[in-house]
PDB file of C-alpha atoms in Angstrom:
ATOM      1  CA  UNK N   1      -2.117  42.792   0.641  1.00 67.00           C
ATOM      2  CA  UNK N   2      -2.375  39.193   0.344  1.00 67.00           C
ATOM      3  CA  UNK N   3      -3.404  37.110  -2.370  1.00 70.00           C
ATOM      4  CA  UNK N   4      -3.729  33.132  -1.553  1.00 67.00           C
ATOM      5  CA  UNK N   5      -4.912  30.231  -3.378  1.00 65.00           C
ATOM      6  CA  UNK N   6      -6.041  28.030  -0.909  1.00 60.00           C
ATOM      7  CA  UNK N   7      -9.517  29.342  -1.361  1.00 53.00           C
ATOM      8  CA  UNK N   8      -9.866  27.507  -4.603  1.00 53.00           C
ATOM      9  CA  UNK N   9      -7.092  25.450  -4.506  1.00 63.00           C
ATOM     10  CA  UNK N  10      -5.628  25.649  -7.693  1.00 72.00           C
ATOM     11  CA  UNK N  11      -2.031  24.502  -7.835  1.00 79.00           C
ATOM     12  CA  UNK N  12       0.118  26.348 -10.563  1.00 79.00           C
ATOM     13  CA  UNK N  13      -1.109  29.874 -10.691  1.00 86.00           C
ATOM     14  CA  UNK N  14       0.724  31.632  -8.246  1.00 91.00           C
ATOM     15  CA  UNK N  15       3.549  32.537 -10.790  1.00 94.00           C
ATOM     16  CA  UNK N  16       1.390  34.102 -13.318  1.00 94.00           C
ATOM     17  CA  UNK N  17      -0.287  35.669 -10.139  1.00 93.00           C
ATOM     18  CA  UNK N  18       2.655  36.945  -8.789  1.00 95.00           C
ATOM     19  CA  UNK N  19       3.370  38.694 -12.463  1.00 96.00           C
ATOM     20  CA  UNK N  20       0.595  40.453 -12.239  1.00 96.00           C
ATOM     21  CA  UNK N  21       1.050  41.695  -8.726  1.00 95.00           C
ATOM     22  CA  UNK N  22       4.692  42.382  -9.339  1.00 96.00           C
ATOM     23  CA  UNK N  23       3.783  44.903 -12.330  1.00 97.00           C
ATOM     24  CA  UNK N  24       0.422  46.751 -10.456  1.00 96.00           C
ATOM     25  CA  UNK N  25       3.168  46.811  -7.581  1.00 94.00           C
ATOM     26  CA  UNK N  26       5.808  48.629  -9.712  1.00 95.00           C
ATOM     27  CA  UNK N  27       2.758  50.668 -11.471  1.00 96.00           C
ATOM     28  CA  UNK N  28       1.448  52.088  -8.307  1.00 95.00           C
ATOM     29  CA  UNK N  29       4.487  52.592  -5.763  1.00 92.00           C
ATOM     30  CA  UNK N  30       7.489  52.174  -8.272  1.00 89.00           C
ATOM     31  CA  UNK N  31      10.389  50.247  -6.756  1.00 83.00           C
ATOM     32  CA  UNK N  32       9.217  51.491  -3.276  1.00 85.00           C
ATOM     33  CA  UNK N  33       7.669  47.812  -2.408  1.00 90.00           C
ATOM     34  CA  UNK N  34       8.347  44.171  -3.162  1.00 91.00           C
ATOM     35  CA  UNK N  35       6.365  41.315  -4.556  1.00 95.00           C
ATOM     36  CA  UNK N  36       6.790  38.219  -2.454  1.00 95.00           C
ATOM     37  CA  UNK N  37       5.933  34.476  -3.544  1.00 95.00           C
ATOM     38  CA  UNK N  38       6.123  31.289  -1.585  1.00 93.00           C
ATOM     39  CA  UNK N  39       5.994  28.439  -4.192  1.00 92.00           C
ATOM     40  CA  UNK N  40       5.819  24.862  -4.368  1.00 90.00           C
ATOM     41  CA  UNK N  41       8.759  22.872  -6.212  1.00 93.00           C
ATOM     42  CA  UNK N  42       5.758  21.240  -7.412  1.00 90.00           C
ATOM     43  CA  UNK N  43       3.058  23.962  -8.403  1.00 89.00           C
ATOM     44  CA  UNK N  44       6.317  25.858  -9.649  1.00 95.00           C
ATOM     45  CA  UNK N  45       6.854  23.522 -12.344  1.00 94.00           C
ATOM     46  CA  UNK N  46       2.956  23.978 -13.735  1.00 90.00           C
ATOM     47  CA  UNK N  47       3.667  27.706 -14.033  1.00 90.00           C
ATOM     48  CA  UNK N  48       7.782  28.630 -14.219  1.00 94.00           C
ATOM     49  CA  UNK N  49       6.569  29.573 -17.819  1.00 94.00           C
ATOM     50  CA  UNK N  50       5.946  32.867 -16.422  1.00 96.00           C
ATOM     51  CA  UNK N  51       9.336  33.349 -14.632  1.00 98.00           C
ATOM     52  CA  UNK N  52      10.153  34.451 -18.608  1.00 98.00           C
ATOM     53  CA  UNK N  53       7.746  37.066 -18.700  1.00 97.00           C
ATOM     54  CA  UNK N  54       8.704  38.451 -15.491  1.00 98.00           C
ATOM     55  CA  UNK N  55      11.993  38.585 -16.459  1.00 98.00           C
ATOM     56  CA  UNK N  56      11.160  40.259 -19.867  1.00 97.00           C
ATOM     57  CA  UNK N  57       9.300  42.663 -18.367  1.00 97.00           C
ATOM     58  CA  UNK N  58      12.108  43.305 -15.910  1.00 96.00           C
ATOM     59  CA  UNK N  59       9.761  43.016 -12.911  1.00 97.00           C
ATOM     60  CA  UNK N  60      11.189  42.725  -9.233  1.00 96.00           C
ATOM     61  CA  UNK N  61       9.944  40.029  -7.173  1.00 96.00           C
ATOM     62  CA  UNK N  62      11.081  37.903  -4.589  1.00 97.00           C
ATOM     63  CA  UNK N  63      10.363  34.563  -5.123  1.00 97.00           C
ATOM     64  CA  UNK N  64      11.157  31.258  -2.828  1.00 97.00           C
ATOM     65  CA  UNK N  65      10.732  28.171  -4.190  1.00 97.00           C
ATOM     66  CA  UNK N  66       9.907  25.841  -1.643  1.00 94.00           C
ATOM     67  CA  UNK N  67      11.752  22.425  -2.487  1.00 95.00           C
ATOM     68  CA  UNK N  68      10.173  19.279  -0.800  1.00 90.00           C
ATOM     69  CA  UNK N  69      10.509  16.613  -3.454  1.00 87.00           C
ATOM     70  CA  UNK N  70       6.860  17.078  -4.763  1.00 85.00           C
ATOM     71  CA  UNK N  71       2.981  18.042  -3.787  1.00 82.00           C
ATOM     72  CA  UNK N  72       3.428  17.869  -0.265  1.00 80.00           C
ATOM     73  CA  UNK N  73      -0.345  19.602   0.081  1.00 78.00           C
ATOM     74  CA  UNK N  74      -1.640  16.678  -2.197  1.00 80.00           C
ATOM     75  CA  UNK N  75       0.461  14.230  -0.072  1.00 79.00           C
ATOM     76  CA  UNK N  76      -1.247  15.004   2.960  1.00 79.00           C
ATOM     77  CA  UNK N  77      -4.408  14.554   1.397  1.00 78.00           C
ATOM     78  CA  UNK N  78      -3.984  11.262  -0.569  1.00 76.00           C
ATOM     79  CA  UNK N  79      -1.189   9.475   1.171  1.00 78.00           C
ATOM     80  CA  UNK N  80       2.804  10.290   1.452  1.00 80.00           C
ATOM     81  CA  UNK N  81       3.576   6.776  -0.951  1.00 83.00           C
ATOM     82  CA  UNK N  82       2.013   7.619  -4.446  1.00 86.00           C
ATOM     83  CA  UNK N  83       4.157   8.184  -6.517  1.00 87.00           C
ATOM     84  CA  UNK N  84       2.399  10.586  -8.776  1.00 87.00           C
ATOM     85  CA  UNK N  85       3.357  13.171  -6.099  1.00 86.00           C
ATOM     86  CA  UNK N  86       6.613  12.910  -6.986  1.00 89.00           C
ATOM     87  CA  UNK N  87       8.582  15.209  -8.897  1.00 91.00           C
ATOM     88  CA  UNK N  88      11.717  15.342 -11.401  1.00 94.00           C
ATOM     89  CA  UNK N  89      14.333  18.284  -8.881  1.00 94.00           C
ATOM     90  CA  UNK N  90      15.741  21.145 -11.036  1.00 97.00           C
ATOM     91  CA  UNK N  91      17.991  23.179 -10.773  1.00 97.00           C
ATOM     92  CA  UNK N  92      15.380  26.578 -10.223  1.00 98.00           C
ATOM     93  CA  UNK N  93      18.811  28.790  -9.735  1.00 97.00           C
ATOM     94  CA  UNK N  94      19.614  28.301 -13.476  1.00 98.00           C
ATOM     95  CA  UNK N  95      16.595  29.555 -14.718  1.00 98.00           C
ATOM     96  CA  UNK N  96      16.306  33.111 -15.211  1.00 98.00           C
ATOM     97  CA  UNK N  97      19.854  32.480 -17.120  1.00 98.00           C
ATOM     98  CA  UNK N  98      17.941  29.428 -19.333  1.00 98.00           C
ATOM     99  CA  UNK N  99      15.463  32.132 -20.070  1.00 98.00           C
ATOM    100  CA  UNK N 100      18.499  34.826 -21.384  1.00 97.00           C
ATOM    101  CA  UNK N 101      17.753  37.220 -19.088  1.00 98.00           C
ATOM    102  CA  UNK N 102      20.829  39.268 -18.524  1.00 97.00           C
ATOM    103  CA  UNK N 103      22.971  38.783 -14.734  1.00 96.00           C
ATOM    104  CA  UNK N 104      22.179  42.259 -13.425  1.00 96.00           C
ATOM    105  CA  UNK N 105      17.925  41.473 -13.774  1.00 97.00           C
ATOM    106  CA  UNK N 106      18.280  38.560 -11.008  1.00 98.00           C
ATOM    107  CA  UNK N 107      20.159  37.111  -8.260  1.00 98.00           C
ATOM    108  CA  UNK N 108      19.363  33.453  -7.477  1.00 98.00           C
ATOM    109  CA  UNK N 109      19.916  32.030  -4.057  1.00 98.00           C
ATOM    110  CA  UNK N 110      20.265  28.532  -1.936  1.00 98.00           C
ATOM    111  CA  UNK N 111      18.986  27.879   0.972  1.00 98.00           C
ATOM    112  CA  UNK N 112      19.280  24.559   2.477  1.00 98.00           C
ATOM    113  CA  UNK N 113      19.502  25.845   6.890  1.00 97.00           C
ATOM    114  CA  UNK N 114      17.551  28.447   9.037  1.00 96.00           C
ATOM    115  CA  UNK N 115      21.419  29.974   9.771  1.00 98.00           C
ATOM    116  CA  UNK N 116      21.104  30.126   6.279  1.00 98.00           C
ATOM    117  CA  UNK N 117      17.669  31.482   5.544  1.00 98.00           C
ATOM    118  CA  UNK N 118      18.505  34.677   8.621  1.00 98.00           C
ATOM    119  CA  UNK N 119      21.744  35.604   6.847  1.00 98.00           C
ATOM    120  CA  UNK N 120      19.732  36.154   3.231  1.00 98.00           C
ATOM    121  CA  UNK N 121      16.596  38.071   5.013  1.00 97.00           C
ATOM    122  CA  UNK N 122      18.825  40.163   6.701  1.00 97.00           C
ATOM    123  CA  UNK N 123      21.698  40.720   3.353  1.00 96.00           C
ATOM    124  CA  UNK N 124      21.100  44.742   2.291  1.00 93.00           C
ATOM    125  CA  UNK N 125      21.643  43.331  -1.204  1.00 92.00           C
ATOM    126  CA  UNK N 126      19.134  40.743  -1.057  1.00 95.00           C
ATOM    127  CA  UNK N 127      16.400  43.444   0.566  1.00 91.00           C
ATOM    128  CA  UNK N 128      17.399  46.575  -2.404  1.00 87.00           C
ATOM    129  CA  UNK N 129      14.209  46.270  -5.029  1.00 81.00           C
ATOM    130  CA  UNK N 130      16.771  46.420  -7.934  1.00 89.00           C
ATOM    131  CA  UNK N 131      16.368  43.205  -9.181  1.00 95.00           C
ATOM    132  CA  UNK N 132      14.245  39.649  -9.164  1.00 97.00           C
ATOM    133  CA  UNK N 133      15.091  37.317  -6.144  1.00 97.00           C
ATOM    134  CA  UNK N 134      14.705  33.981  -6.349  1.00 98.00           C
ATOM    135  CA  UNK N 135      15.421  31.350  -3.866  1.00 98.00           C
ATOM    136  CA  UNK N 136      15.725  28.152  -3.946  1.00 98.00           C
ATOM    137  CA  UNK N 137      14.804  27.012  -0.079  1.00 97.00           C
ATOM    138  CA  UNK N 138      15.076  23.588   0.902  1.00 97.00           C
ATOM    139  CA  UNK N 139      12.508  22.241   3.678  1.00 91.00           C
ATOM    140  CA  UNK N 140      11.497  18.459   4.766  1.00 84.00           C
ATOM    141  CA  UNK N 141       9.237  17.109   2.246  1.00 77.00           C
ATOM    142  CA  UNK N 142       6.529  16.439   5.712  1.00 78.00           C
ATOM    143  CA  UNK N 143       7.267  20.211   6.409  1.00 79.00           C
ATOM    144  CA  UNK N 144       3.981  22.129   6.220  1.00 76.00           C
ATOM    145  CA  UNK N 145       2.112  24.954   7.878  1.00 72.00           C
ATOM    146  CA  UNK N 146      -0.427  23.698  10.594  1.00 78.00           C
ATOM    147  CA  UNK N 147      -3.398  25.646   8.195  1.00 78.00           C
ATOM    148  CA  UNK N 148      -2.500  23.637   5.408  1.00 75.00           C
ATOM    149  CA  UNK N 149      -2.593  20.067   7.504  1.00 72.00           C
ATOM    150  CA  UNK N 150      -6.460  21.291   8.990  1.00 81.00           C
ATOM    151  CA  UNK N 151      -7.273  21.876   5.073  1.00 76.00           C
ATOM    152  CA  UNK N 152      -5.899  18.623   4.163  1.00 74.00           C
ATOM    153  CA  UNK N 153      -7.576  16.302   6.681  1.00 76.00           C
ATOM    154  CA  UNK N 154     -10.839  18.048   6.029  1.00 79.00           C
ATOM    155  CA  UNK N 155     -10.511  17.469   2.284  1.00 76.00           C
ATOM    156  CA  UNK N 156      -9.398  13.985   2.875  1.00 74.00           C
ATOM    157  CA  UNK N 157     -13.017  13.406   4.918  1.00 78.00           C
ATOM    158  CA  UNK N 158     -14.905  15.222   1.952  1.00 74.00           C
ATOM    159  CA  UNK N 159     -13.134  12.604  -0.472  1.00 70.00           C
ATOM    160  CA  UNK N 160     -14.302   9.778   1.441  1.00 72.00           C
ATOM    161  CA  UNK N 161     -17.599  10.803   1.555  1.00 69.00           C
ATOM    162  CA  UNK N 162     -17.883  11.444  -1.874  1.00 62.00           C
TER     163      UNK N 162
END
């Protein structure tokens, strides 16, 4: 199953969404499947709240925090200067332990290369469902999926219209 916000484009929710997938996950099939989030640095940051409550509720997900320095999908829609896209960098690794969630409940990762990025996705350890995964996975700030550039010039053309 997928879930997706780019219907109604609301930046932030995905963690709180993934919570709530993560536990009807682990209600219907146990620790037989995974959660997976791809987050935003950016949208992260209106919703790492949440990361908590995953944690206390000792859910399982895998979660990779995409870090481009900022709203890259709000970027290509209002222009790659303004500053109001940018964004103070944390330290997402630190986290779960800023939250007091004991070591064995997570295992945080860096991921800065595709060598990188192959060696995690194929680690057994990384793949086992015994504890929450989260990744911090550095990309180009321009870096985006082709999908989300066709969304963004079309919503640029609505804004100048409106």
């Amino acid at each position: 199953m997928l879930i997706s916000q780019y219907l109604w484009g609301s930046i932030g929710y995905t963690v709180g969404a993934c919570q709530g997938a993560a536990q009807a996950v682990r209600d219907c099939f146990g620790n037989q499947k995974r959660t997976i989030l791809f987050i935003g640095d950016g949208s992260f940051q209106f919703g790492c709240q949440e990361l908590s409550t995953i944690l206390r509720l000792g859910l399982n997900p895998i979660i990779f925090v995409i870090c481009n320095n900022g709203y890259t999908t709000e970027r290509l829609i209002h222009g790659w200067l303004e500053k109001y896209n940018d964004i103070q960098p944390w330290k997402y690794r630190k986290l779960p332990a800023a939250f007091g969630a004991p070591a064995r409940a997570y295992r945080t990762h860096l991921v800065q290369t595709q060598a990188q990025l192959q060696g995690l996705l194929s680690s057994r350890k990384f793949n086992d469902c015994s504890a929450l995964q989260l990744v911090e996975l550095y990309m180009l700030q321009e870096d985006a999926p082709e999908t989300m550039k066709k969304i963004a010039q079309s919503l640029t053309k609505q804004n100048v219209r409106s």
